[in-house]
mmCIF file of N, CA and C in Angstrom:
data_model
loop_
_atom_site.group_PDB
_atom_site.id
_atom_site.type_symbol
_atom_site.label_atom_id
_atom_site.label_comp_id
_atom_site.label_asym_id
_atom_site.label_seq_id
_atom_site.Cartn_x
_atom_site.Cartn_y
_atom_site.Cartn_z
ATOM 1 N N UNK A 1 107.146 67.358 127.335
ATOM 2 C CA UNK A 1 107.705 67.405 128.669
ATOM 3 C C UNK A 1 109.226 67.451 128.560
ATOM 4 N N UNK A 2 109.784 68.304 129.115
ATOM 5 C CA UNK A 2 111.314 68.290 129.104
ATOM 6 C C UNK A 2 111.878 67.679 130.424
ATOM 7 N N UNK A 3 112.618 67.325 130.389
ATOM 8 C CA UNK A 3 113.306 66.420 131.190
ATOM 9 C C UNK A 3 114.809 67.108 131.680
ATOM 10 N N UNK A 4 114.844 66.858 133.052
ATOM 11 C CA UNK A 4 116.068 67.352 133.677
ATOM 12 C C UNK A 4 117.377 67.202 133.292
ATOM 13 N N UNK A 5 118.610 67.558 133.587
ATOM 14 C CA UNK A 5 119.249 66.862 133.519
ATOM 15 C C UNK A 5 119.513 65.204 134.092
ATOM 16 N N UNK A 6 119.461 66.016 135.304
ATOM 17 C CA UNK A 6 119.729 64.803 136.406
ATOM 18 C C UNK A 6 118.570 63.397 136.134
ATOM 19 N N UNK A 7 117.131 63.795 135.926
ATOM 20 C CA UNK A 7 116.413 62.826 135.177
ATOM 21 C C UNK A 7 117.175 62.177 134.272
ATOM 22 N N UNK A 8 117.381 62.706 133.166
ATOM 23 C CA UNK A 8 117.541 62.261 131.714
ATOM 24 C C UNK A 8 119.205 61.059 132.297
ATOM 25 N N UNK A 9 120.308 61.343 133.313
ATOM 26 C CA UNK A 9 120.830 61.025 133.747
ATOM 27 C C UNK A 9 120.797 59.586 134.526
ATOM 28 N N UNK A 10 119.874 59.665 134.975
ATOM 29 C CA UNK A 10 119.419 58.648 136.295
ATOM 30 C C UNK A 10 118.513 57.510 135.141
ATOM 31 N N UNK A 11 117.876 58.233 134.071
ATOM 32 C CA UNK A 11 117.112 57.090 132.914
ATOM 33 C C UNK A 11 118.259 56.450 132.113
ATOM 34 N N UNK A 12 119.436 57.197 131.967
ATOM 35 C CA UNK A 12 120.244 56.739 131.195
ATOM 36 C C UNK A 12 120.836 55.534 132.089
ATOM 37 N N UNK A 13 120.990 55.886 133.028
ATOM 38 C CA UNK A 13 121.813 54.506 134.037
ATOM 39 C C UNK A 13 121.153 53.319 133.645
ATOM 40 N N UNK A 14 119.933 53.704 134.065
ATOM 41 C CA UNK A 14 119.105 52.531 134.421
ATOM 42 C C UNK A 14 118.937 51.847 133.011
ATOM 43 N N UNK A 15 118.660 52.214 132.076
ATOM 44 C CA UNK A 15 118.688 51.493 130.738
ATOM 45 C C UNK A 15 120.352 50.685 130.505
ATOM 46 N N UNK A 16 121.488 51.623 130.762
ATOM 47 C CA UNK A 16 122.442 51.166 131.083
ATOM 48 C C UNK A 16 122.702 50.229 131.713
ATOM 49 N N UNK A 17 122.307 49.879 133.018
ATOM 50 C CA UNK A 17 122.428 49.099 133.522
ATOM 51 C C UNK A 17 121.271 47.278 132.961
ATOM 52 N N UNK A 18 119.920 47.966 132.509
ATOM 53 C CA UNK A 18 119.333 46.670 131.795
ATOM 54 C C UNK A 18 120.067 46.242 130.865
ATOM 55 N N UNK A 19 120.265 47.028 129.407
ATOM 56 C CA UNK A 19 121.171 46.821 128.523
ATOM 57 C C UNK A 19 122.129 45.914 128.689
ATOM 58 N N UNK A 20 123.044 46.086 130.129
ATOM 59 C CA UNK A 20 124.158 45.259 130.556
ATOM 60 C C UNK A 20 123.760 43.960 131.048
ATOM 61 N N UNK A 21 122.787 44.020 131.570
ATOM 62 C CA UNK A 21 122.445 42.971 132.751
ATOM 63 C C UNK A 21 121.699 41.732 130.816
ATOM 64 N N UNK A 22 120.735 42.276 130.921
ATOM 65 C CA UNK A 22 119.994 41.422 129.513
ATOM 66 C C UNK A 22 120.914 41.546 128.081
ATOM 67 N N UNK A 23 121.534 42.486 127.469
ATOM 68 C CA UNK A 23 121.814 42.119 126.138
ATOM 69 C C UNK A 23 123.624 41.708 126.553
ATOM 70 N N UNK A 24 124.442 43.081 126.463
ATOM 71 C CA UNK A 24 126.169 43.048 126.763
ATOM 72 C C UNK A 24 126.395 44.756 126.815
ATOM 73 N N UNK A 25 127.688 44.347 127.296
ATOM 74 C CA UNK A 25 128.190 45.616 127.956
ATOM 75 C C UNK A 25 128.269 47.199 126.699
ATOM 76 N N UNK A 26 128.635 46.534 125.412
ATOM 77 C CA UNK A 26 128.618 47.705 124.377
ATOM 78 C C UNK A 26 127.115 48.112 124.108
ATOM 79 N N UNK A 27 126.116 46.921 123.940
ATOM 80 C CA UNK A 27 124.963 47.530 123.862
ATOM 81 C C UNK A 27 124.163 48.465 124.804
ATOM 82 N N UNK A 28 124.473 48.607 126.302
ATOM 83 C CA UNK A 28 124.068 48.817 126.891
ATOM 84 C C UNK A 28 124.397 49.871 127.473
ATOM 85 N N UNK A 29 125.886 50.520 126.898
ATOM 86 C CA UNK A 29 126.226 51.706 126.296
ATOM 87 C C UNK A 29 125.819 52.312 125.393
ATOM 88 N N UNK A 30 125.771 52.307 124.832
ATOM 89 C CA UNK A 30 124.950 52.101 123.245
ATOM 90 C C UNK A 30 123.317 52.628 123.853
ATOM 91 N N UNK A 31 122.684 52.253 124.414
ATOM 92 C CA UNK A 31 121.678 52.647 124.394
ATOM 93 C C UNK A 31 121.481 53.755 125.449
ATOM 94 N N UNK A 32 122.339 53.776 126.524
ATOM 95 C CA UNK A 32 122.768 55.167 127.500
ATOM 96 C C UNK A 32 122.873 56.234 126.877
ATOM 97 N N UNK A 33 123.824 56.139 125.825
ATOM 98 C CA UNK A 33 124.139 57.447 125.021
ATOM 99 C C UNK A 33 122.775 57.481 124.057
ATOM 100 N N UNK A 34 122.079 56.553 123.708
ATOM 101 C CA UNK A 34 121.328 57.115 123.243
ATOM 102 C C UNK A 34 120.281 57.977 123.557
ATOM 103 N N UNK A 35 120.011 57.417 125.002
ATOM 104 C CA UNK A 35 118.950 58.251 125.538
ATOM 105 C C UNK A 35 119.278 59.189 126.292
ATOM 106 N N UNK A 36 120.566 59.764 126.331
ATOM 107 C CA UNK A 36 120.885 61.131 126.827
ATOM 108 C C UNK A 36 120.577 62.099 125.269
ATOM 109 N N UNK A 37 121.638 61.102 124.329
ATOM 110 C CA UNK A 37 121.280 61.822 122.819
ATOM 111 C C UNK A 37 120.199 62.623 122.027
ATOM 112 N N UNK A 38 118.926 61.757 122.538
ATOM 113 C CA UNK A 38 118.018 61.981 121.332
ATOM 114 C C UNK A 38 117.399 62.886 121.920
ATOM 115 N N UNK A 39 116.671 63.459 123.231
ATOM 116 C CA UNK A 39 116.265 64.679 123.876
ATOM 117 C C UNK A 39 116.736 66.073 123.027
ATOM 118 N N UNK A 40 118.092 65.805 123.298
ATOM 119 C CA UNK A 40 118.678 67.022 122.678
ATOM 120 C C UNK A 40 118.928 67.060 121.214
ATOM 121 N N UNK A 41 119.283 66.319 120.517
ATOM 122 C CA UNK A 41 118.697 66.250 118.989
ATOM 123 C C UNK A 41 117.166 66.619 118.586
ATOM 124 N N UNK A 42 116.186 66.479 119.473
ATOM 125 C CA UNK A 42 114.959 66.863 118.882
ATOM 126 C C UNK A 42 114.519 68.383 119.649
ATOM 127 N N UNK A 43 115.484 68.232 120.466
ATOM 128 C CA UNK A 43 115.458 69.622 120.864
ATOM 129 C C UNK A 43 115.797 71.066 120.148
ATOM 130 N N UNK A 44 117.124 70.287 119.830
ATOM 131 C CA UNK A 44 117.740 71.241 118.638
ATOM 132 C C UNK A 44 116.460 71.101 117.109
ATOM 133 N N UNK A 45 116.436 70.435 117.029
ATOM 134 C CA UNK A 45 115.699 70.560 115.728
ATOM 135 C C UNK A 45 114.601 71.472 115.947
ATOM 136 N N UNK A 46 113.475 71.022 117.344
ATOM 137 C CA UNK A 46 112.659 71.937 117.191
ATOM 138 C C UNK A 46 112.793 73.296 117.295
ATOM 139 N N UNK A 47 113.961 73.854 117.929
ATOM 140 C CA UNK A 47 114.207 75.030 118.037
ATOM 141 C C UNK A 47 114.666 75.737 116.750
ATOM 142 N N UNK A 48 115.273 74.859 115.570
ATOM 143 C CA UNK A 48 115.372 74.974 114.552
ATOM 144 C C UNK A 48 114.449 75.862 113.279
ATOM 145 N N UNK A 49 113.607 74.709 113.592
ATOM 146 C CA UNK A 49 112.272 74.656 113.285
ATOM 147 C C UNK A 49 111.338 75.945 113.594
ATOM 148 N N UNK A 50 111.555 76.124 114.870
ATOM 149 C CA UNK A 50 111.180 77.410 115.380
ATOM 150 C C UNK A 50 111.384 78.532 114.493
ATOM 151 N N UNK A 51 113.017 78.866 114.626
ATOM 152 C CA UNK A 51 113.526 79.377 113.739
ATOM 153 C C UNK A 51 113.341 80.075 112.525
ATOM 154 N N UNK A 52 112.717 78.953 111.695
ATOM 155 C CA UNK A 52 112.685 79.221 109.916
ATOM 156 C C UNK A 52 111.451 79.253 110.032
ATOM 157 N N UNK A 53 110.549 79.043 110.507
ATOM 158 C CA UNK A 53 108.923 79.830 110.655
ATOM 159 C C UNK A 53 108.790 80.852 110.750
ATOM 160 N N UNK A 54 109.692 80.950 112.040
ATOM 161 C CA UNK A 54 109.809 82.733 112.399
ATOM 162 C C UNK A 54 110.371 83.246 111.236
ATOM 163 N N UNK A 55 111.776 82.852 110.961
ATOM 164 C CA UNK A 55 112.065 84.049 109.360
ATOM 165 C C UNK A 55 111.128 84.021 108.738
ATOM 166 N N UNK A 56 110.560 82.871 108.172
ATOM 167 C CA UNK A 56 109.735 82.988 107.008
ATOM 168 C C UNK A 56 108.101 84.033 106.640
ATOM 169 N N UNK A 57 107.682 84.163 108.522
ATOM 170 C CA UNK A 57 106.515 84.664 108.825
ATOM 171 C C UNK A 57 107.085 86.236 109.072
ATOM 172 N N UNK A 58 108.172 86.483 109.363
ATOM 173 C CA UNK A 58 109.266 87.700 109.635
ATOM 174 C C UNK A 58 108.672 88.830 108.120
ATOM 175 N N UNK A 59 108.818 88.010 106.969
ATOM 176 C CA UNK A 59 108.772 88.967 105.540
ATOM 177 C C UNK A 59 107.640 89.058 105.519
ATOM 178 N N UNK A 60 106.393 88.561 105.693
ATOM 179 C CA UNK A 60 104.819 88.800 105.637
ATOM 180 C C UNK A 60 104.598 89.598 106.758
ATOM 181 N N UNK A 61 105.210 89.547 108.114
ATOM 182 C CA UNK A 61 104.421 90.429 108.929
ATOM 183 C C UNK A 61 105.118 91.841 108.474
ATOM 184 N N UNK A 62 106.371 91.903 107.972
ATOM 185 C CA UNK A 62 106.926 93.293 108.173
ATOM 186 C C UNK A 62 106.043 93.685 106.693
ATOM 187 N N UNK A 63 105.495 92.893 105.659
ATOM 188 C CA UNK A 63 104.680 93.483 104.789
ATOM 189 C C UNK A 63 103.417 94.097 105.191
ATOM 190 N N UNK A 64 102.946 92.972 106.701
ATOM 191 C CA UNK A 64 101.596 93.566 106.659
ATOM 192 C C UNK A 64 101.666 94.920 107.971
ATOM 193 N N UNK A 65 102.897 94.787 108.308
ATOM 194 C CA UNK A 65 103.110 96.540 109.133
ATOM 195 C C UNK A 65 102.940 97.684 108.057
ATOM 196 N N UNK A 66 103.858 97.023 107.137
ATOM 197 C CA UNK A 66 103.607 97.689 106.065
ATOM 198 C C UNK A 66 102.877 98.767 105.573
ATOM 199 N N UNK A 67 101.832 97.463 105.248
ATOM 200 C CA UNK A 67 100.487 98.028 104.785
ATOM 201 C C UNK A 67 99.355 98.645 105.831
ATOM 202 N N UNK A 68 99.927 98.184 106.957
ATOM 203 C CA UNK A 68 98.716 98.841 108.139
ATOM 204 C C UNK A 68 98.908 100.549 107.644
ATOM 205 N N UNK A 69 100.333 100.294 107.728
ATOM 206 C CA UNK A 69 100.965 101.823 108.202
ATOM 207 C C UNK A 69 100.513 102.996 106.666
ATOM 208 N N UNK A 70 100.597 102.144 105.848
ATOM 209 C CA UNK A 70 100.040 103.177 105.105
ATOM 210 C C UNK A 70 98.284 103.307 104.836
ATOM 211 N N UNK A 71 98.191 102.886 105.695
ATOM 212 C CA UNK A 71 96.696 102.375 105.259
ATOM 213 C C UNK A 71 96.353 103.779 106.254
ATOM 214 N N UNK A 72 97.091 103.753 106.946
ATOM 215 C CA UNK A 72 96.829 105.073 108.445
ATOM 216 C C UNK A 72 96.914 104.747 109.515
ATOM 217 N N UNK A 73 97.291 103.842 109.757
ATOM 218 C CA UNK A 73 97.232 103.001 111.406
ATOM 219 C C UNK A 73 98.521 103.543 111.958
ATOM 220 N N UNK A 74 98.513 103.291 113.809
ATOM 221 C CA UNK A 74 99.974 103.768 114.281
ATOM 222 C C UNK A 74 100.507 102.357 114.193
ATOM 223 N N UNK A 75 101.871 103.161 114.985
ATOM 224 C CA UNK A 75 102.649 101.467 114.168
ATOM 225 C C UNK A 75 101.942 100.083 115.466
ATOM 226 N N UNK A 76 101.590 100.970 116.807
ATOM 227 C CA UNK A 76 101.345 100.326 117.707
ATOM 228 C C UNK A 76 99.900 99.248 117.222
ATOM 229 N N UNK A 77 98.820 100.083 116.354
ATOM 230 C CA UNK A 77 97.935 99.661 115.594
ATOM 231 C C UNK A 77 98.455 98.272 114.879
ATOM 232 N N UNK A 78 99.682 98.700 114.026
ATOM 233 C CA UNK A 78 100.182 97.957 113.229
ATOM 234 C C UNK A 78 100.562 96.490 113.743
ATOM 235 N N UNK A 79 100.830 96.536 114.598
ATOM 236 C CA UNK A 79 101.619 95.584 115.268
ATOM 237 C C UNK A 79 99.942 94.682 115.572
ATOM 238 N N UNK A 80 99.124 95.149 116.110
ATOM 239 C CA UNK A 80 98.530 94.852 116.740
ATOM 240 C C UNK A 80 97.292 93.679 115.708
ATOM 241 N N UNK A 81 97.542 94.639 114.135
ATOM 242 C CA UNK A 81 96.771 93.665 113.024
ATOM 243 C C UNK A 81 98.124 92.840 113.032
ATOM 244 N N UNK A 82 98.831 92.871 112.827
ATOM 245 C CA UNK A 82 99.867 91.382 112.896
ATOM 246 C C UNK A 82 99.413 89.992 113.982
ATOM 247 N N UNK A 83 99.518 90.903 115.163
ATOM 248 C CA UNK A 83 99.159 89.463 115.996
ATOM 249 C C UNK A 83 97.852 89.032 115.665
ATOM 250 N N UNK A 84 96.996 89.909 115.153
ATOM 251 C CA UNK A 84 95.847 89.195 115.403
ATOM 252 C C UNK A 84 95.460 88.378 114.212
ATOM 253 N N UNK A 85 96.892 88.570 112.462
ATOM 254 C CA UNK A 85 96.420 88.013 111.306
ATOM 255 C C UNK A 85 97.121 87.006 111.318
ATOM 256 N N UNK A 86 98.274 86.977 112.214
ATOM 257 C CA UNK A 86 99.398 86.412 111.808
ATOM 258 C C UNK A 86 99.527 85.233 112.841
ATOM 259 N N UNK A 87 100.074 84.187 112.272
ATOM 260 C CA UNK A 87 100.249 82.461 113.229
ATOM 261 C C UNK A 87 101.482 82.479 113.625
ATOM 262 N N UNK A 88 101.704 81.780 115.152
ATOM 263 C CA UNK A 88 102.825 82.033 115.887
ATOM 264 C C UNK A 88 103.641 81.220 115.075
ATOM 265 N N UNK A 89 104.448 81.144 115.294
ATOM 266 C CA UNK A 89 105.561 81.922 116.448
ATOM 267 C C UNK A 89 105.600 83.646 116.262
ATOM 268 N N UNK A 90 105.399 84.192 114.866
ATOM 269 C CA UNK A 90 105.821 85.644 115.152
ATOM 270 C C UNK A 90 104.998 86.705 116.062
ATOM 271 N N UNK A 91 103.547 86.100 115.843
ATOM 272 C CA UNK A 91 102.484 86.641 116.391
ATOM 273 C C UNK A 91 102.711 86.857 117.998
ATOM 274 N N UNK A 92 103.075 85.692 118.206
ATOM 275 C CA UNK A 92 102.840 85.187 120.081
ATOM 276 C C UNK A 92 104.166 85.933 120.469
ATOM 277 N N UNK A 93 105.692 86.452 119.473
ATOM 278 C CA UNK A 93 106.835 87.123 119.825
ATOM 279 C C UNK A 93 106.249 88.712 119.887
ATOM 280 N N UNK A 94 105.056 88.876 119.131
ATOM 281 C CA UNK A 94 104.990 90.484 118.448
ATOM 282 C C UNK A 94 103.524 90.595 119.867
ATOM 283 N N UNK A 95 103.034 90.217 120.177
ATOM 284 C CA UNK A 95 101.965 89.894 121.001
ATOM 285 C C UNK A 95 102.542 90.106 122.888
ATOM 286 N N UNK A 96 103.858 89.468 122.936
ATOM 287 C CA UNK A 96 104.613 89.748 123.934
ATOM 288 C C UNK A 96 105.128 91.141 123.931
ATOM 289 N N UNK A 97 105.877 91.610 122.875
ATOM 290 C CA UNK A 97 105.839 93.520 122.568
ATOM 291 C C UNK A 97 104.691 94.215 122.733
ATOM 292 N N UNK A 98 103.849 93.828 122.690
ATOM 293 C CA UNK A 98 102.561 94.548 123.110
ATOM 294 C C UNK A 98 102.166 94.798 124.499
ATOM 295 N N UNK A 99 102.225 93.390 125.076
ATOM 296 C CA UNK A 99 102.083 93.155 126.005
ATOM 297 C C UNK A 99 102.898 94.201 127.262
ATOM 298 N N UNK A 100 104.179 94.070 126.665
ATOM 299 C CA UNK A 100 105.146 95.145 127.601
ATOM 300 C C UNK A 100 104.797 96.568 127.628
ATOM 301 N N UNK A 101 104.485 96.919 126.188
ATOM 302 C CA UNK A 101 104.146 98.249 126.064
ATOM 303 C C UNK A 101 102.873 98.591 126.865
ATOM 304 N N UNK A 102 101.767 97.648 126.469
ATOM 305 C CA UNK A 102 100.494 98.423 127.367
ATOM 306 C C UNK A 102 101.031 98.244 128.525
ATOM 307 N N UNK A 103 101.525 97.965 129.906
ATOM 308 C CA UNK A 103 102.379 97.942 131.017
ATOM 309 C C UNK A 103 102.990 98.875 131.298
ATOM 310 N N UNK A 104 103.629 99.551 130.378
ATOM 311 C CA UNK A 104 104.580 101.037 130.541
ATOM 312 C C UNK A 104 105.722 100.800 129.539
ATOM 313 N N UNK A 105 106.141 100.243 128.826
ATOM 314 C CA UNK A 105 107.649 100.202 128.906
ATOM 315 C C UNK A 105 107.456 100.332 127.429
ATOM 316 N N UNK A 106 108.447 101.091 126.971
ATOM 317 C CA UNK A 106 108.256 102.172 125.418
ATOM 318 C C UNK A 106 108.694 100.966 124.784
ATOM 319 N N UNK A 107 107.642 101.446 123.775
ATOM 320 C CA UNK A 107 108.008 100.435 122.441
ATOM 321 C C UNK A 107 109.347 100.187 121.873
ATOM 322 N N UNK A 108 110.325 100.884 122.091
ATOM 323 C CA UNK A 108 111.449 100.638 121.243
ATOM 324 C C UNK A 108 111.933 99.831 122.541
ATOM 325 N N UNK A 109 112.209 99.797 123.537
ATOM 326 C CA UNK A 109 112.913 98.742 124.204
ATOM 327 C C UNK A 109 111.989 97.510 124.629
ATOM 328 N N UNK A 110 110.641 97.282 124.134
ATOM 329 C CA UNK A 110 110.281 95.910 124.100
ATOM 330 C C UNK A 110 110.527 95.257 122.749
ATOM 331 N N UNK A 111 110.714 96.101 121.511
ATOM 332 C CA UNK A 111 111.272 95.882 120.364
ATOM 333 C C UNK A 111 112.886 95.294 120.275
ATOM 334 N N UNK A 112 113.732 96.101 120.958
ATOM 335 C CA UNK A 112 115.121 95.756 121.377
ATOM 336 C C UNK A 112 115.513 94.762 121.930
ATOM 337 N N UNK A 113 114.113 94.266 122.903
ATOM 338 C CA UNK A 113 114.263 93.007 123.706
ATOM 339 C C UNK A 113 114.190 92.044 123.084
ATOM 340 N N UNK A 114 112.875 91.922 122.102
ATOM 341 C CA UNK A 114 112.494 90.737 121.129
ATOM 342 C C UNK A 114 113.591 90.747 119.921
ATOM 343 N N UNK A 115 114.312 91.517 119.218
ATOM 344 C CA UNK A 115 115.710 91.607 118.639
ATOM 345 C C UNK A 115 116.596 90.938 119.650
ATOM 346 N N UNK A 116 117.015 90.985 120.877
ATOM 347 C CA UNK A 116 118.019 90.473 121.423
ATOM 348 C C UNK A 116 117.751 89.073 121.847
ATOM 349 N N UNK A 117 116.233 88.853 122.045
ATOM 350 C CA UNK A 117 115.960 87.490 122.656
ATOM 351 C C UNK A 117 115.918 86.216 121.196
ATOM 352 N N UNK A 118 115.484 86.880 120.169
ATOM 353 C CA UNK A 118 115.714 86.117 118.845
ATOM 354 C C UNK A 118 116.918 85.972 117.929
ATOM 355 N N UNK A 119 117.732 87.187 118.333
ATOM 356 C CA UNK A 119 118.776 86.946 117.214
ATOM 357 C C UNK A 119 118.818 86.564 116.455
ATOM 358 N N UNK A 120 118.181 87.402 115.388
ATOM 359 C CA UNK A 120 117.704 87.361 114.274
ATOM 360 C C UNK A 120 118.281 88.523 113.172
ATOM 361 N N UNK A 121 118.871 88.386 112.008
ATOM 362 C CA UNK A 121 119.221 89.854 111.456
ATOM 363 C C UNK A 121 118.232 90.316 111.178
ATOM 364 N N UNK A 122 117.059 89.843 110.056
ATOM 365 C CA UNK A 122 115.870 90.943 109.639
ATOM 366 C C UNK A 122 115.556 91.206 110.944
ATOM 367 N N UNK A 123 115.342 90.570 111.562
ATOM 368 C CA UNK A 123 114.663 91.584 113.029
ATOM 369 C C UNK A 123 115.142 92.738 113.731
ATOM 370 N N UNK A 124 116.553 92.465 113.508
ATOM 371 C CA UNK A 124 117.338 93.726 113.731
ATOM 372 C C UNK A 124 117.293 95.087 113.024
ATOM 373 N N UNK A 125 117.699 94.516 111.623
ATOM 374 C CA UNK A 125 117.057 95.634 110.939
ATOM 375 C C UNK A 125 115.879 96.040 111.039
ATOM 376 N N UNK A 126 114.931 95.415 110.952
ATOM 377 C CA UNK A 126 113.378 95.913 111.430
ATOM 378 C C UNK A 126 113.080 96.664 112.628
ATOM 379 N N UNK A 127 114.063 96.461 113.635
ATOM 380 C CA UNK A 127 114.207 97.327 114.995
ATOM 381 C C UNK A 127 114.711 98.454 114.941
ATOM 382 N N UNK A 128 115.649 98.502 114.001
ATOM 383 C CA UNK A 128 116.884 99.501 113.777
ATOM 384 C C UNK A 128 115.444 100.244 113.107
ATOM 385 N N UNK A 129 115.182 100.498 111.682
ATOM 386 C CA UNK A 129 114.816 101.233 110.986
ATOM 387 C C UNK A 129 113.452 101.586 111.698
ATOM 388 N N UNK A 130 112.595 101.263 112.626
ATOM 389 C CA UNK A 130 112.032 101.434 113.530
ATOM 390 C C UNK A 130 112.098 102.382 114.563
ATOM 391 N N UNK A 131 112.951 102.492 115.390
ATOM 392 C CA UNK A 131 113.736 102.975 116.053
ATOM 393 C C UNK A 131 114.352 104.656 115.387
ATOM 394 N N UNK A 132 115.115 104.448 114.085
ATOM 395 C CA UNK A 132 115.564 105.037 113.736
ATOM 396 C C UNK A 132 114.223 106.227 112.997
ATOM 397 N N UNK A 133 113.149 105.920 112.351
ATOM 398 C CA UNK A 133 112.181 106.555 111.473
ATOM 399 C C UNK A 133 111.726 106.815 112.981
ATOM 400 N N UNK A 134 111.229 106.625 114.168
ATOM 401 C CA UNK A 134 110.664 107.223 115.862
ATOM 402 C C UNK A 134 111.340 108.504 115.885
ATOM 403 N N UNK A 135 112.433 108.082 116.184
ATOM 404 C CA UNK A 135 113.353 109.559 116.179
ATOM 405 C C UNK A 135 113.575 110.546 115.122
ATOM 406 N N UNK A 136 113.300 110.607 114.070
ATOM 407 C CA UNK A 136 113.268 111.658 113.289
ATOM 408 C C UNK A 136 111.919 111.679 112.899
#
């Protein structure tokens, strides 16, 4: 559950204010900042976290496009044995490209999107040379 600002705000008082009332005034600071703190520390981490899954699952799926593609599959094919071999996060990012495309919207700019929404370099390159092998 993520928590508002203004929540996370209004919890901090109030601990603030117990803190003060039961222990002393530094502790009870002390524990305000903490609980504005730690939300966003585990926030960051998990997004972190996010992160280095995704790179790491990034070099296996672009192997197993790879191999779709020479195997004979289109790349749309390709994509499509990814989500279905592959464990999210990349799957559920490459699964959303799909998603756009059967809808209407050409593969290279739901590709462009998931490059811009990850900011990621291999992904870029993987878009680029994508993109680039479409057109010729």
């Amino acid at each position: 559950m993520k928590l508002s600002n203004t929540r996370l705000i209004i919890i901090s008082l109030m601990v603030f204010f117990v803190g003060f009332l039961f222990l002393n005034l530094l502790l009870g600071l002390i524990l305000a900042l903490a609980v504005i703190a730690i939300p966003k520390v585990l926030e960051a981490k998990k997004k972190k976290d996010y992160l280095e899954k995704f790179n790491e699952q990034l070099i296996d799926g672009t192997d197993l496009i790879a191999n779709s593609l020479r195997a004979g599959l289109t790349f749309q094919q390709a994509i499509s044995v990814l989500v279905d071999e592959i464990l999210p996060p990349l799957s559920s990012e490459f699964k959303e490209v799909l998603s756009k495309h059967r809808l209407g919207m050409p593969l290279e700019t739901a590709l462009l999107e998931l490059s811009q929404k990850e900011k990621n370099e291999n992904l870029d390159l993987l878009v680029t040379s994508v993109i680039i092998t479409k057109e010729t």
